[in-house]
Structures are given as structure tokens and as C-alpha cells.
Amino acid sequence: MGTMFARGLKRKSAEDGEDVEGGLAGAQAMPSYSLQRQSLLDMSLVKLQLCHMLVEPNLCRSVLIANTVRQIQEEMAQDGTWRVVAPQAAGRAPLDRLVSTDILCRSVREQEGERPAPDAGDGHTPDLVPGLATVPSAQALRNPQSSLWEVDSSRENRGGFQKSLDQIFETLENKTSGSVEELFADVDSSYYDLDAVLTGMVGSTQSGHGSGLQAFSPATAAPPSSSCRSDLGELDHAVEILVET
Amino acid sequence: MSACSGRADIISTVEFNHTGELLATGDKGGRVVIFQREQESKNQVHRRGEYNVYSTFQSHEPEFDYLKSLEIEEKINKIRWLPQQNAAYFLLSTNDKTVKLWKVSERDKRPEGYNLKDEEGRLRDPATITTLRVPVLRPMDLMVEATPRRVFANAHTYHINSISVNSDYETYMSADDLRINLWNFEITNQSFNIVDIKPANMEELTEVITAAEFHPHHCNSFVYSSSKGTIRLCDMRASALCDRHSKFFEEPEDPSNRSFFSEIISSISDVKFSHSGRYIMTRDYLTVKVWDLNMENRPIETYQVHDYLRSKLCSLYENDCIFDKFECVWNGSDSVIMTGSYNNFFRMFDRNTKRDVTLEASRENSKPRAILKPRKVCVGGKRRKDEISVDSLDFSKKILHTAWHPSENIIAVAATNNLYIFQDKVN
């Protein structure tokens, strides 16, 4: 698990872990926090998209999730400057603050490390191109971690999660107007940037009005240009289906 | 006491009327079921008045909003009773979009002996009528009928989360995520907007209204809570649009507890005035807080409902439980407060003795007239025999809705699709 973290975040661990003596612990702790935070961000983005169901989405829930996304993104933006100045200090402070989620987020990471992808026979997914922290979350999307669901409704959730993922791709085409899209119009540029970086699905083409879901829509229009795309495995497969239809 | 199982029967609101004689429940299927307390008979003194079904009716039906291509759920979000002014009972019930005023009345007599129609209701040929008679009222089996008297529609763009009857008994308010409207009971085609927090640019929306209630005695005064953990007290005399509050209640954040979930768990799911009107109680995800209306900067009391969930927030965020909206209630004398939790647990806090108890609403543990056994959640270390560990809690069994009789120690607890009524022995 430690090595997975080190490899997964080349940006931080390769530089920091080797340079600073005694910083190894800090380096291992810091990537862990970043992955946790990334996982939380990805989870939140998925939750927002799952809002497009038959019934009007719960606005309170959407607002709270959107605020969480904003918080994470703000912190990530700040980390960009902190990292250069004092990586160790920056590593410890955020980890302390995330103490309440640490246990559970760590179990997410453990799950993903242990569980092989169903279709990726050689288990190559952990050996991702560094920087694409989204792939573990793609795993999360494809393999609803049963042990994370503490509730009895987990049975329903497992099936429902897979189904919901299909719904996301379905609803990409059906752009329902309504308050939810309006709501997320301004975070969309952030979504867009994040998604552009992380998934490589969105190429350099700009989406028309920058609504959250439409950030994905260029995937249907233009062939993905990033070379990272070939590493995405299953998510790649799903995108191909979209492009062809 | 329980309803039959099925998703449409999930109870979504519970409310005693002002005397406690009636108890109304609303469910996900749009139905309202009213229970009435038996008259206590002198022959059976030990058998305190039990609640039996009095009336059942379909309040709301599912609708389809063609403009937005979205379904409008028939689920009853809230029921509020009007004080009784004549023989009939009146209540307000609401789904996400429409509030309805229902009249529930008894009929135990029916007129017989009409001149122009026969007993089956068929018209009689006037030529055959040779004498006139006065119809008389004859007893019949008691029938309880519910009729919709008013329908207050098309005033809410967003989902209604609260309704509250004013102490003037002439007006009431309905609150959705972004607006609060004031209605007169007699007028259905217009309402008066008194709070509007919708930003000009929806992209700037960061806060919604989560609950609202009128002051129990001052008809000009009401509170509303927000998803950011704040409460605003407004005075309708100050201005027509109450966007500026008279009082703003917010507790400063504890920096040592800060996480990405801090805001979500601070979101207030329910706000209730005390019967005295001097305090308000708020429920957020982990606590219940009591506020003195004269002190805005922090609550006077904070009660931990299930603090052991604090280390599970990530998981609860993932399975959406963190968005569960628990309600809270005062007892008649404002000395005890009650709220629900998971695993069919509900908690009571005595404000005077500072004692608290956890009880469970489940069929296995509740035989009629048995005393409820206090439950305990083990938070770590050795688990005692009767305790339940946090990891064994069933998060699908949540008690969101409870009600307390206005003057006696009788409580109603809704556990998914079952209703439990307990006569509480707390002094």
C-alpha cells in the first residue's frame, strides 16, 4: 500500500520522499491525504451527477455537495503554493484536519489496492500513469466496495450504483434544464479543468456553455486527444461506447 | 401498532393535534392516517386511552411537471393541525409543491324522508307527490369523512420542507429551499412572499432554507434555519420582505473539529420553538441544540445524539446517510427533548437533570405494556452484553419523525413503515 501511494503521486512523493531525510514518513502520509481528498472529490462529483433522476433532485443535498467540492478545490489550489514552501508541514497539517475521515478513507485505499479490476487481467490499474489519481476512483465506480456500505440497503446500493453509472452516461445526452444545471454553472469550469486533467476524456475542445454534465459532452463529439486515455481500462471502454453512439 | 409493509407506506411525518386526542401520520404514498385516542372508560381504568385508526384518506397524488419533465412526489412532507374551533378537525398537509387544507368530520346521522327523491336517491315524479313531509335525521354508523377544503398550489418553485400555522389562526406559512410564503386560509390563488434567499445568479447559491416555524404566541415572529447551521428570527412588522433578520443565531465553529464534512453536519434539519416561546431547538446531524432567543452567539445547551458517528462521516457521506434529516420535539413542559437516530434508536434528554436515555422502537423489544429497556452503543473497547457496537448499527433503520403529546407523556415514533406509540413513564 505504501508503494502504491509513492507511485501513484509522482508529483509529491518522488520529490519529497527522496530529498528530505526523515521525511519518508511525511511523504507517505501526504500522498495518503491527497488520495483521500481526491477520492472525496471524485465521489462528490459522481453524487452530483446522480442527481439527474426522474424526480427533481434535492436542492439542499446538491448545495452541500457542491460546497464540499468547492472546499476541496480551494484547498487543492492552495496546496499548489504550500507544497513548494514547506511540504512536510503542509503534509501534516491537512492530515490532522482530516482526522475524522482518515480511517474510512484509508479503508477505501486498501480495498482498491487489494481488489483486482474484473476485466483488467494483469492488474495494471495501480501502475497508472502518475498523476491520474482518478483511476482508483474509476475502480470505485466500477466496483462498489461492499464493505464500505455499512447499511442493510447496501444490497440495493450495489446494484443501484452500477445502474446509476449507466444513468450518468445516458443522461449526458438528455440535458434536462432546471435549477441543478443553473446551480452548477459556475463550478463547471472547475469541473472541466479537473476532468480535463484527470481523465483525459475532455480534449482541448471547449464545451459550449460549461454546464457540469456538458463538460463530458466533448467526449461524444471529439476523439480524445490525450495519450492518458489508453490507460483508463474500463472507463475507456465506456467512453468508446459513448463516442460511437 | 403498525401499517402493512411496502415502500409507499414509509411514514414521512407524525403530528399530534393540539389536545392530543388525534395523531396524524403522512406517508410516502400520499396517504394520511389519523388515529384517535379512545375515551378512557371508568370500567377499565388501567387501560389508558389507546389510539385507533379514525380516518384514512389520500391527500396527494403523484403529478408530472411537463415543463421540467420531472415527477412531483406525492410524499407528505409535513402535517400541521389547526386548533379546533368547531366539531370538525382541520389539518394542513403538504407534499413538495402543494399544500392542502383538509376537513375531517364525523357523520353519525343521515337525513331520511326527502320529498323529491326516494330512499335510493332516485327522483320521484312530482305528480305522485300528494303530501309534504319534513325529512328527519336518523342515526347511522359513524362515518368519518375527510374533504379537501382548500388547495394552495403553484406558489413554490422548490421543494416545500415546512409549514407552520400562525398563532392568529388566520394565516400560515410554507417554506421551500429558497423562499417562504405567507398564506391566508381563505385565499388560495395568491400568497405573500416573506423570505427570498434566491440569488440573482443561481451559480452563487451556497445556502438553502431547511426549516421554518412561527412563534407560538407572537404572530409577527418566525424563525427559519439554513444548511449552514444558522437560524434567523424575523419580524414581519419590520418590513414586507423579511430578508433582513431581527436576530441571527450561529455558533462559532470549533477549529479542532474541522473537516470537509463540517458544513454538512452543521446543516440544520429541524427547528422548533419551545411551547413557552422562549427557546428554539435545532437538530443538526450529530447534535440537538437549545438556544435562548436572547442569546444569538451560541446555544445554551448542546446534546450529543450519536457522537460515535463522527469518525464515520466519510462512509456516511458515501452512502448518503449524512443527508438524513432528523426532526426533534419538545415535551409539553419543555423539560425533555427527543430526537431519533439509527438502528431504530431514539434519544431523550432531560434538560433539568441532564440525564439522557436511548430507546429502541422495534417489534422484538416492544410487547404491549412492556417497559422499554434503555439501549447503549458501545464506542470501542470491550462491549458489554447488552451493548451494540457502532459497526453493527443498521443505518437503514432510521427514526426521522417523532411526536410528543402536548400535555401527557405519550410519544409517537415512526420507524420506516411502522408507527410506535409509547406511554412514557418519565416523570
XYZ file of C-alpha atoms in Angstrom:
672
model
C 0.000 0.000 0.000
C 2.861 2.319 0.789
C 4.490 1.743 -2.549
C 1.225 2.268 -4.325
C 0.952 5.682 -2.776
C 4.512 6.512 -3.661
C 4.000 5.557 -7.242
C 0.569 6.978 -7.557
C 1.587 10.514 -6.792
C 4.791 11.209 -8.579
C 4.343 14.883 -8.148
C 4.769 14.786 -4.426
C 6.420 11.651 -3.230
C 9.250 11.344 -5.708
C 10.495 14.808 -4.936
C 9.850 14.995 -1.263
C 10.474 11.485 -0.065
C 13.919 11.335 -1.531
C 15.082 14.780 -0.733
C 14.166 15.196 2.868
C 15.749 12.895 5.340
C 13.247 11.608 7.828
C 10.648 12.926 5.513
C 9.731 9.486 4.331
C 7.002 9.197 6.880
C 5.791 12.615 5.918
C 5.920 11.703 2.238
C 3.902 8.599 2.772
C 1.410 10.434 4.919
C 0.981 13.304 2.489
C 0.119 11.275 -0.587
C -2.349 9.428 1.551
C -4.098 12.653 2.389
C -4.119 13.760 -1.219
C -5.572 10.496 -2.374
C -8.210 10.641 0.299
C -9.073 14.128 -0.734
C -9.123 13.181 -4.377
C -11.351 10.248 -3.647
C -13.706 12.512 -1.774
C -13.753 14.913 -4.683
C -14.471 12.193 -7.195
C -17.175 10.745 -5.007
C -18.754 14.162 -4.709
C -18.728 14.731 -8.440
C -20.405 11.404 -9.019
C -23.019 12.251 -6.420
C -23.841 15.469 -8.153
C -24.383 13.744 -11.440
C -26.558 11.104 -9.891
C -28.935 13.916 -9.120
C -30.373 13.732 -12.602
C -33.090 11.268 -11.936
C -36.806 11.168 -12.521
C -37.659 13.279 -9.541
C -36.274 16.729 -9.093
C -33.025 16.484 -7.144
C -32.863 17.504 -3.538
C -31.506 21.017 -3.684
C -30.160 21.040 -0.149
C -28.127 17.922 -0.771
C -26.828 19.270 -4.066
C -25.794 22.548 -2.484
C -23.993 20.809 0.362
C -22.128 18.528 -2.007
C -21.245 21.419 -4.296
C -19.903 23.364 -1.319
C -17.799 20.372 -0.352
C -16.408 20.183 -3.866
C -15.550 23.860 -3.710
C -13.787 23.459 -0.393
C -11.690 20.622 -1.729
C -10.802 22.505 -4.852
C -9.873 25.606 -2.897
C -7.617 23.581 -0.700
C -6.056 21.874 -3.669
C -5.397 25.241 -5.213
C -3.761 26.428 -2.010
C -1.690 23.283 -1.763
C -0.115 24.203 -5.022
C 1.757 27.026 -3.322
C 2.229 25.366 0.068
C 3.910 22.336 -1.355
C 6.890 24.274 -2.594
C 7.435 26.179 0.614
C 7.069 23.591 3.333
C 5.969 20.198 2.098
C 6.338 18.448 5.407
C 4.366 20.974 7.349
C 1.725 21.072 4.699
C 1.602 17.318 4.795
C 0.954 17.048 8.452
C -1.475 19.845 8.961
C -4.056 18.729 6.420
C -3.793 15.176 7.642
C -4.592 16.286 11.141
C -7.547 18.173 9.925
C -8.844 15.194 8.055
C -8.581 13.005 11.085
C -12.270 12.302 11.172
C -12.289 10.719 7.751
C -8.902 9.125 7.896
C -9.932 5.681 8.992
C -12.584 5.217 6.383
C -10.768 6.774 3.523
C -7.825 4.568 4.267
C -10.047 1.560 4.028
C -11.109 2.751 0.595
C -7.482 2.767 -0.481
C -6.874 -0.649 0.973
C -9.854 -2.000 -0.857
C -8.702 -0.655 -4.148
C -5.201 -1.962 -3.638
C -6.393 -5.442 -2.867
C -9.189 -5.831 -5.284
C -8.172 -6.501 -8.876
C -10.167 -4.977 -11.679
C -12.576 -7.542 -13.085
C -11.585 -7.036 -16.686
C -8.008 -5.996 -16.277
C -6.393 -9.404 -16.087
C -2.919 -8.222 -15.390
C -3.975 -5.885 -12.629
C -2.255 -2.987 -14.240
C -4.506 -0.346 -12.819
C -2.380 0.513 -9.801
C 0.522 1.117 -12.139
C -1.211 4.096 -13.558
C 0.423 6.905 -15.287
C 1.244 9.023 -12.273
C -0.971 11.943 -11.651
C -4.085 10.167 -12.749
C -5.423 9.662 -9.299
C -8.811 9.292 -10.830
C -8.268 5.714 -11.853
C -8.646 4.378 -8.355
C -11.885 6.237 -8.317
C -12.816 4.744 -11.645
C -12.311 1.479 -9.867
C -14.553 2.802 -7.186
C -17.219 3.484 -9.741
C -16.984 0.072 -11.283
C -16.639 -1.899 -8.082
C -18.895 -0.589 -5.390
C -16.944 -1.547 -2.323
C -19.269 -3.755 -0.412
C -17.592 -3.333 2.904
C -17.869 0.432 2.755
C -21.618 0.205 2.723
C -22.419 -0.291 6.334
C -26.119 -0.339 5.855
C -28.560 -3.075 5.012
C -29.510 -1.152 1.946
C -26.066 -1.992 0.634
C -27.649 -4.743 -1.393
C -29.793 -2.232 -3.126
C -26.941 0.225 -3.329
C -24.569 -2.127 -5.052
C -26.923 -2.803 -7.871
C -28.132 0.727 -7.811
C -24.639 2.149 -8.026
C -23.854 0.277 -11.190
C -27.196 1.265 -12.614
C -26.605 4.861 -11.632
C -23.349 4.904 -13.501
C -25.209 3.877 -16.614
C -27.694 6.606 -15.917
C -24.928 9.160 -15.859
C -23.868 8.248 -19.346
C -27.432 8.083 -20.525
C -28.338 11.460 -19.156
C -25.336 13.056 -20.753
C -27.375 13.184 -23.919
C -30.560 14.322 -22.262
C -29.750 17.674 -20.916
C -32.609 18.478 -18.639
C -32.905 22.132 -17.920
C -33.615 23.087 -14.395
C -32.176 24.561 -11.304
C -29.497 21.948 -10.854
C -27.712 22.845 -14.005
C -28.067 26.503 -13.252
C -26.710 25.808 -9.820
C -23.551 24.293 -11.054
C -22.865 26.600 -13.897
C -20.045 28.325 -12.106
C -18.333 25.278 -10.676
C -18.422 23.768 -14.110
C -15.293 25.476 -15.270
C -13.544 23.928 -12.283
C -15.094 20.567 -13.046
C -13.996 20.985 -16.577
C -10.428 21.723 -15.665
C -10.255 18.923 -13.171
C -11.788 16.465 -15.528
C -9.573 17.592 -18.355
C -6.534 16.940 -16.257
C -7.627 13.772 -14.613
C -9.498 11.786 -17.142
C -8.065 12.959 -20.369
C -11.510 12.430 -21.790
C -12.026 16.029 -22.492
C -9.653 17.239 -25.096
C -8.860 20.786 -25.892
C -12.321 21.380 -27.270
C -14.309 23.767 -25.169
C -17.811 22.800 -24.261
C -20.480 25.270 -25.215
C -21.986 26.645 -22.052
C -19.901 24.908 -19.474
C -22.606 23.093 -17.582
C -21.444 20.331 -15.311
C -22.647 17.467 -17.405
C -21.711 19.060 -20.628
C -18.118 19.001 -19.526
C -18.333 15.383 -20.522
C -20.053 16.002 -23.780
C -16.937 16.707 -25.838
C -16.174 13.066 -25.320
C -19.035 12.343 -27.612
C -18.035 14.923 -30.144
C -14.278 14.792 -30.465
C -11.901 11.881 -30.228
C -9.925 12.130 -27.039
C -6.548 13.538 -27.725
C -4.683 12.738 -24.571
C -2.410 9.759 -24.517
C -3.505 9.055 -20.991
C -6.743 7.737 -22.277
C -5.338 4.424 -23.280
C -4.576 3.615 -19.667
C -8.042 4.025 -18.330
C -9.185 0.491 -18.935
C -12.866 0.114 -18.296
C -13.690 3.768 -18.219
C -12.100 3.922 -21.618
C -14.433 1.228 -22.821
C -17.453 3.141 -21.601
C -16.254 6.275 -23.315
C -15.816 4.449 -26.555
C -19.405 3.324 -26.437
C -20.446 6.906 -25.959
C -18.373 8.113 -28.832
C -19.747 5.535 -31.184
C -23.355 6.221 -30.334
C -49.315 -0.784 16.110
C -48.146 -0.999 12.534
C -49.184 -0.474 8.961
C -48.592 -3.083 6.293
C -45.160 -3.102 4.765
C -44.296 -1.684 1.383
C -42.324 1.321 0.290
C -45.371 3.537 -0.188
C -46.167 3.113 3.478
C -42.998 4.674 4.738
C -44.150 7.233 7.259
C -42.881 10.676 6.423
C -44.490 12.830 9.097
C -46.155 12.450 12.508
C -48.113 15.076 14.408
C -50.420 15.228 17.419
C -53.215 17.778 17.349
C -53.450 20.483 19.987
C -55.327 18.391 22.511
C -53.502 15.177 21.813
C -56.739 13.447 21.046
C -55.716 12.881 17.444
C -52.470 11.728 15.912
C -51.895 12.134 12.191
C -49.323 10.385 10.047
C -48.465 11.048 6.434
C -46.646 8.596 4.229
C -44.622 8.339 1.082
C -47.660 7.235 -0.877
C -49.522 10.471 -0.179
C -51.858 8.952 2.383
C -52.854 10.446 5.698
C -53.888 8.184 8.542
C -55.426 9.730 11.632
C -55.578 7.904 14.931
C -57.931 8.858 17.720
C -57.453 8.219 21.359
C -60.060 6.052 22.989
C -62.116 7.689 25.645
C -60.908 6.331 28.925
C -63.694 4.335 30.418
C -64.307 4.158 34.109
C -64.614 0.416 33.930
C -61.151 -0.075 32.591
C -59.051 2.464 34.388
C -55.842 0.559 33.855
C -56.343 0.661 30.132
C -55.214 4.137 29.320
C -56.642 5.543 26.158
C -55.209 3.745 23.172
C -55.022 5.151 19.708
C -57.112 3.556 16.996
C -57.475 4.383 13.357
C -60.005 7.134 12.941
C -59.705 8.162 9.322
C -57.617 7.344 6.286
C -57.556 9.332 3.108
C -55.445 10.010 0.076
C -54.170 13.532 0.451
C -51.837 13.906 -2.512
C -51.378 12.079 -5.769
C -48.247 11.851 -7.861
C -48.073 14.514 -10.503
C -45.957 15.177 -13.501
C -44.432 18.546 -14.235
C -44.473 18.640 -18.014
C -42.340 21.721 -18.279
C -39.420 20.185 -16.481
C -40.145 16.564 -17.346
C -39.995 15.658 -13.700
C -42.249 13.778 -11.365
C -43.697 15.524 -8.361
C -43.746 13.093 -5.486
C -46.906 12.547 -3.538
C -44.993 12.006 -0.341
C -46.430 14.005 2.550
C -43.632 16.142 3.904
C -45.482 17.735 6.778
C -48.840 17.774 8.531
C -49.881 20.567 10.828
C -53.157 20.737 12.717
C -55.264 23.804 13.134
C -56.679 24.430 16.579
C -60.169 23.076 16.860
C -62.884 25.668 16.508
C -65.968 23.539 15.957
C -66.924 19.917 15.746
C -64.742 19.298 12.734
C -60.972 18.909 12.673
C -58.769 20.744 10.227
C -55.257 19.966 9.167
C -52.760 21.125 6.583
C -50.835 18.537 4.633
C -48.188 19.226 2.067
C -46.036 17.466 -0.487
C -43.164 19.130 -2.336
C -45.334 21.608 -4.177
C -48.899 21.839 -2.927
C -50.447 22.490 0.465
C -53.959 21.284 1.168
C -56.384 22.088 3.931
C -58.418 19.049 4.929
C -61.573 18.966 6.961
C -62.175 15.811 8.921
C -65.666 15.493 10.253
C -67.968 12.874 11.657
C -71.261 11.908 10.349
C -73.443 9.737 12.523
C -76.855 10.747 11.285
C -78.370 10.891 7.899
C -81.484 12.565 6.673
C -84.379 10.388 5.598
C -87.717 11.219 4.097
C -86.982 13.540 1.255
C -89.900 14.686 -0.785
C -88.381 14.861 -4.190
C -86.335 11.696 -4.128
C -86.847 8.257 -2.749
C -84.658 6.367 -0.345
C -82.305 5.251 -3.080
C -81.902 8.762 -4.316
C -83.941 8.406 -7.450
C -86.051 11.355 -8.368
C -89.697 10.971 -7.780
C -92.264 12.050 -10.279
C -93.684 15.285 -8.830
C -97.126 14.281 -9.968
C -97.100 11.415 -7.499
C -96.368 13.573 -4.516
C -99.508 14.278 -2.610
C -98.180 15.250 0.792
C -95.138 17.022 2.085
C -93.074 15.809 4.953
C -90.098 17.096 6.836
C -87.016 14.929 6.457
C -85.756 13.589 9.747
C -82.258 12.701 10.861
C -81.802 9.098 11.710
C -78.735 7.595 13.328
C -76.306 5.734 11.148
C -72.983 4.059 11.674
C -70.327 6.577 12.416
C -68.587 7.713 9.293
C -65.555 9.915 9.305
C -65.089 11.859 6.158
C -62.179 13.911 5.001
C -62.771 16.577 2.420
C -60.251 18.913 0.855
C -61.383 22.429 1.635
C -58.552 24.412 0.118
C -55.751 23.679 -2.273
C -52.804 26.078 -2.159
C -50.870 25.375 -5.313
C -48.386 26.860 -7.732
C -46.569 29.018 -5.240
C -43.374 27.060 -4.839
C -40.673 26.541 -7.403
C -38.602 24.498 -4.978
C -39.492 21.722 -2.587
C -41.610 22.605 0.422
C -39.909 21.494 3.612
C -42.060 23.191 6.276
C -45.496 24.525 7.020
C -46.446 26.371 10.156
C -49.783 27.677 11.373
C -49.679 31.170 12.801
C -50.997 31.914 16.269
C -53.555 34.225 14.703
C -55.117 31.094 13.186
C -55.825 33.063 10.045
C -52.539 32.651 8.269
C -49.858 30.063 7.829
C -46.518 29.883 6.103
C -44.963 27.403 3.726
C -41.212 27.261 3.224
C -39.238 25.752 0.400
C -35.481 25.652 -0.185
C -35.256 29.291 -1.128
C -38.492 31.053 -0.275
C -41.103 31.378 2.403
C -44.686 32.319 1.576
C -47.428 33.570 3.832
C -50.960 32.414 3.138
C -54.381 33.345 4.343
C -56.502 30.259 4.830
C -59.320 31.774 2.853
C -57.288 32.732 -0.188
C -55.804 30.068 -2.379
C -54.885 31.932 -5.515
C -52.218 34.111 -4.009
C -49.655 34.108 -1.274
C -47.332 36.705 0.078
C -43.615 36.107 -0.247
C -41.899 36.993 3.028
C -38.444 35.475 2.610
C -36.482 35.044 -0.578
C -32.869 33.934 -0.485
C -32.598 33.003 -4.106
C -29.523 34.729 -5.511
C -29.857 36.631 -8.752
C -27.344 34.271 -10.200
C -28.128 30.692 -9.232
C -24.494 29.820 -9.668
C -23.854 31.758 -6.476
C -26.174 29.614 -4.394
C -24.439 28.212 -1.352
C -27.137 28.122 1.287
C -30.751 26.923 1.439
C -33.633 27.156 3.884
C -34.092 23.887 5.719
C -36.965 24.536 8.165
C -39.233 27.327 9.365
C -41.727 27.878 12.156
C -43.926 30.620 13.553
C -43.502 31.767 17.110
C -46.173 30.073 19.232
C -47.535 33.332 20.648
C -46.233 36.274 18.643
C -47.948 36.167 15.310
C -45.478 38.534 13.711
C -42.443 36.468 14.522
C -40.943 33.359 12.930
C -37.635 31.572 12.555
C -36.002 29.742 9.704
C -32.901 27.594 9.675
C -30.326 27.074 6.961
C -27.989 24.476 5.555
C -25.086 26.416 7.020
C -26.235 25.891 10.577
C -27.700 29.319 11.155
C -31.093 30.403 12.425
C -32.741 33.696 11.642
C -35.547 35.221 13.646
C -37.689 37.545 11.572
C -40.301 40.106 12.421
C -42.975 40.658 9.809
C -43.731 44.080 11.175
C -40.298 45.330 10.246
C -40.747 45.033 6.521
C -42.822 43.253 3.952
C -39.972 41.147 2.705
C -38.185 39.705 5.691
C -34.809 39.306 4.098
C -33.247 41.148 6.966
C -33.441 39.255 10.180
C -34.000 40.720 13.613
C -31.794 38.068 15.163
C -29.153 35.779 13.771
C -28.175 32.663 15.679
C -24.932 30.953 14.880
C -22.402 29.081 16.923
C -18.765 29.743 16.082
C -17.063 26.770 14.527
C -14.744 24.618 16.571
C -11.482 24.681 14.615
C -10.227 21.443 16.147
C -13.157 19.548 14.700
C -12.941 20.960 11.243
C -13.139 18.595 8.276
C -14.581 18.583 4.800
C -17.810 17.417 6.365
C -18.113 20.214 8.887
C -20.590 22.196 6.891
C -22.740 19.224 6.007
C -23.089 18.111 9.596
C -23.845 21.638 10.721
C -26.815 21.852 8.357
C -29.937 22.170 10.481
C -32.601 19.610 9.689
C -35.292 20.843 12.066
C -36.104 23.885 14.173
C -38.801 24.022 16.848
C -39.921 26.703 19.241
C -40.452 25.618 22.818
C -44.048 25.754 23.970
C -43.128 28.729 26.086
C -41.771 30.581 23.082
C -38.583 31.442 24.928
C -36.312 28.881 23.336
C -35.674 27.292 19.997
C -34.295 23.835 19.472
C -32.320 22.865 16.397
C -31.201 19.473 15.122
C -28.117 19.025 13.033
C -26.559 15.730 12.050
C -24.860 14.873 15.324
C -26.419 17.126 17.948
C -29.512 18.820 19.276
C -29.070 22.373 20.474
C -31.261 24.610 22.587
C -30.990 28.331 22.041
C -32.232 31.165 24.173
C -33.894 33.760 21.977
C -31.957 36.410 23.831
C -28.560 34.950 23.071
C -27.510 34.777 19.468
C -23.872 33.866 19.663
C -24.168 30.320 20.934
C -26.719 27.766 22.134
C -27.341 27.412 25.842
C -27.404 23.634 25.661
C -25.908 21.079 23.294
C -26.754 17.398 23.400
C -24.808 14.717 21.581
C -27.178 12.400 19.805
C -24.718 9.915 18.345
C -21.247 11.360 18.517
C -19.759 7.935 17.748
C -20.673 8.637 14.135
C -18.137 11.444 13.955
C -15.397 9.069 12.883
C -17.670 7.527 10.270
C -18.567 10.656 8.386
C -16.781 9.674 5.201
C -18.722 6.449 4.997
C -21.960 8.170 5.877
C -21.291 10.707 3.164
C -20.740 7.958 0.669
C -23.998 6.196 1.432
C -25.879 9.489 1.724
C -26.877 8.934 5.327
C -25.159 12.173 6.198
C -28.019 13.949 4.448
C -30.721 12.331 6.577
C -32.996 14.931 8.088
C -33.837 14.121 11.664
C -36.573 16.009 13.465
C -36.703 16.952 17.117
C -39.532 17.605 19.545
C -40.211 19.170 22.943
C -42.397 17.587 25.567
C -45.358 19.568 26.832
C -43.476 21.264 29.639
C -40.294 21.905 27.610
C -38.295 19.916 30.111
C -37.448 16.947 27.893
C -36.415 16.874 24.252
C -36.448 13.904 21.920
C -34.935 13.040 18.601
C -34.269 9.971 16.509
C -31.155 8.125 15.435
C -30.204 4.960 13.544
C -30.907 1.334 14.296
C -34.418 2.414 15.276
C -32.970 4.168 18.281
C -34.356 7.387 19.603
C -32.951 9.576 22.317
C -34.443 11.671 25.069
C -32.646 14.361 27.003
C -33.902 15.735 30.277
C -32.881 19.351 30.350
C -33.125 19.656 34.101
C -31.422 16.519 35.323
C -29.126 16.343 32.301
C -29.837 12.658 32.074
C -30.382 11.055 28.730
C -31.665 7.727 27.539
C -31.533 5.721 24.326
C -34.550 3.613 23.484
C -35.369 1.351 20.595
C -38.539 1.122 18.572
C -38.750 -2.407 17.346
C -41.279 -5.176 17.457
C -38.968 -7.626 19.119
C -38.347 -5.315 22.008
C -41.823 -3.954 22.487
C -44.575 -6.089 23.801
C -47.693 -4.170 24.723
C -47.343 -2.592 28.135
C -43.759 -3.732 28.483
C -41.291 -1.203 29.760
C -38.731 -0.122 27.205
C -35.244 -1.083 28.100
C -32.567 1.547 27.682
C -30.046 0.759 24.971
C -26.407 1.627 24.753
C -23.981 1.896 21.909
C -20.503 0.674 22.615
C -17.934 3.002 21.178
C -14.845 0.922 21.491
C -13.030 -1.437 23.744
C -14.934 -4.145 25.467
C -18.511 -4.499 24.547
C -20.853 -5.387 27.352
C -23.523 -7.985 26.861
C -26.401 -5.636 26.177
C -24.500 -3.101 24.191
C -24.409 -2.823 20.471
C -21.280 -1.850 18.647
C -21.191 1.035 16.217
C -20.363 -1.249 13.327
C -23.462 -3.329 13.951
C -25.822 -0.411 13.703
C -28.393 -0.671 10.974
C -28.326 2.609 9.080
C -31.368 1.748 7.028
C -33.475 1.839 10.171
C -33.633 5.493 10.888
C -36.059 7.347 13.093
C -36.545 10.698 11.459
C -40.020 11.577 12.707
C -41.292 11.620 16.254
C -44.049 13.455 18.083
C -44.853 14.201 21.700
C -48.352 14.567 23.110
C -48.921 18.229 24.033
C -49.605 17.584 27.690
C -49.022 13.950 28.568
C -46.087 11.630 28.354
C -47.199 9.876 25.227
C -44.862 9.731 22.261
C -45.274 8.598 18.702
C -42.243 7.235 16.894
C -42.182 6.455 13.189
C -39.798 3.663 12.259
C -39.860 3.322 8.482
C -43.359 1.994 7.871
C -44.273 1.247 11.444
C -45.728 3.607 13.976
C -44.992 3.068 17.641
C -46.904 4.810 20.361
C -45.356 4.721 23.787
C -46.758 5.947 27.048
C -43.605 7.222 28.556
C -43.013 6.807 32.248
C -40.574 9.673 32.613
C -41.737 11.824 35.492
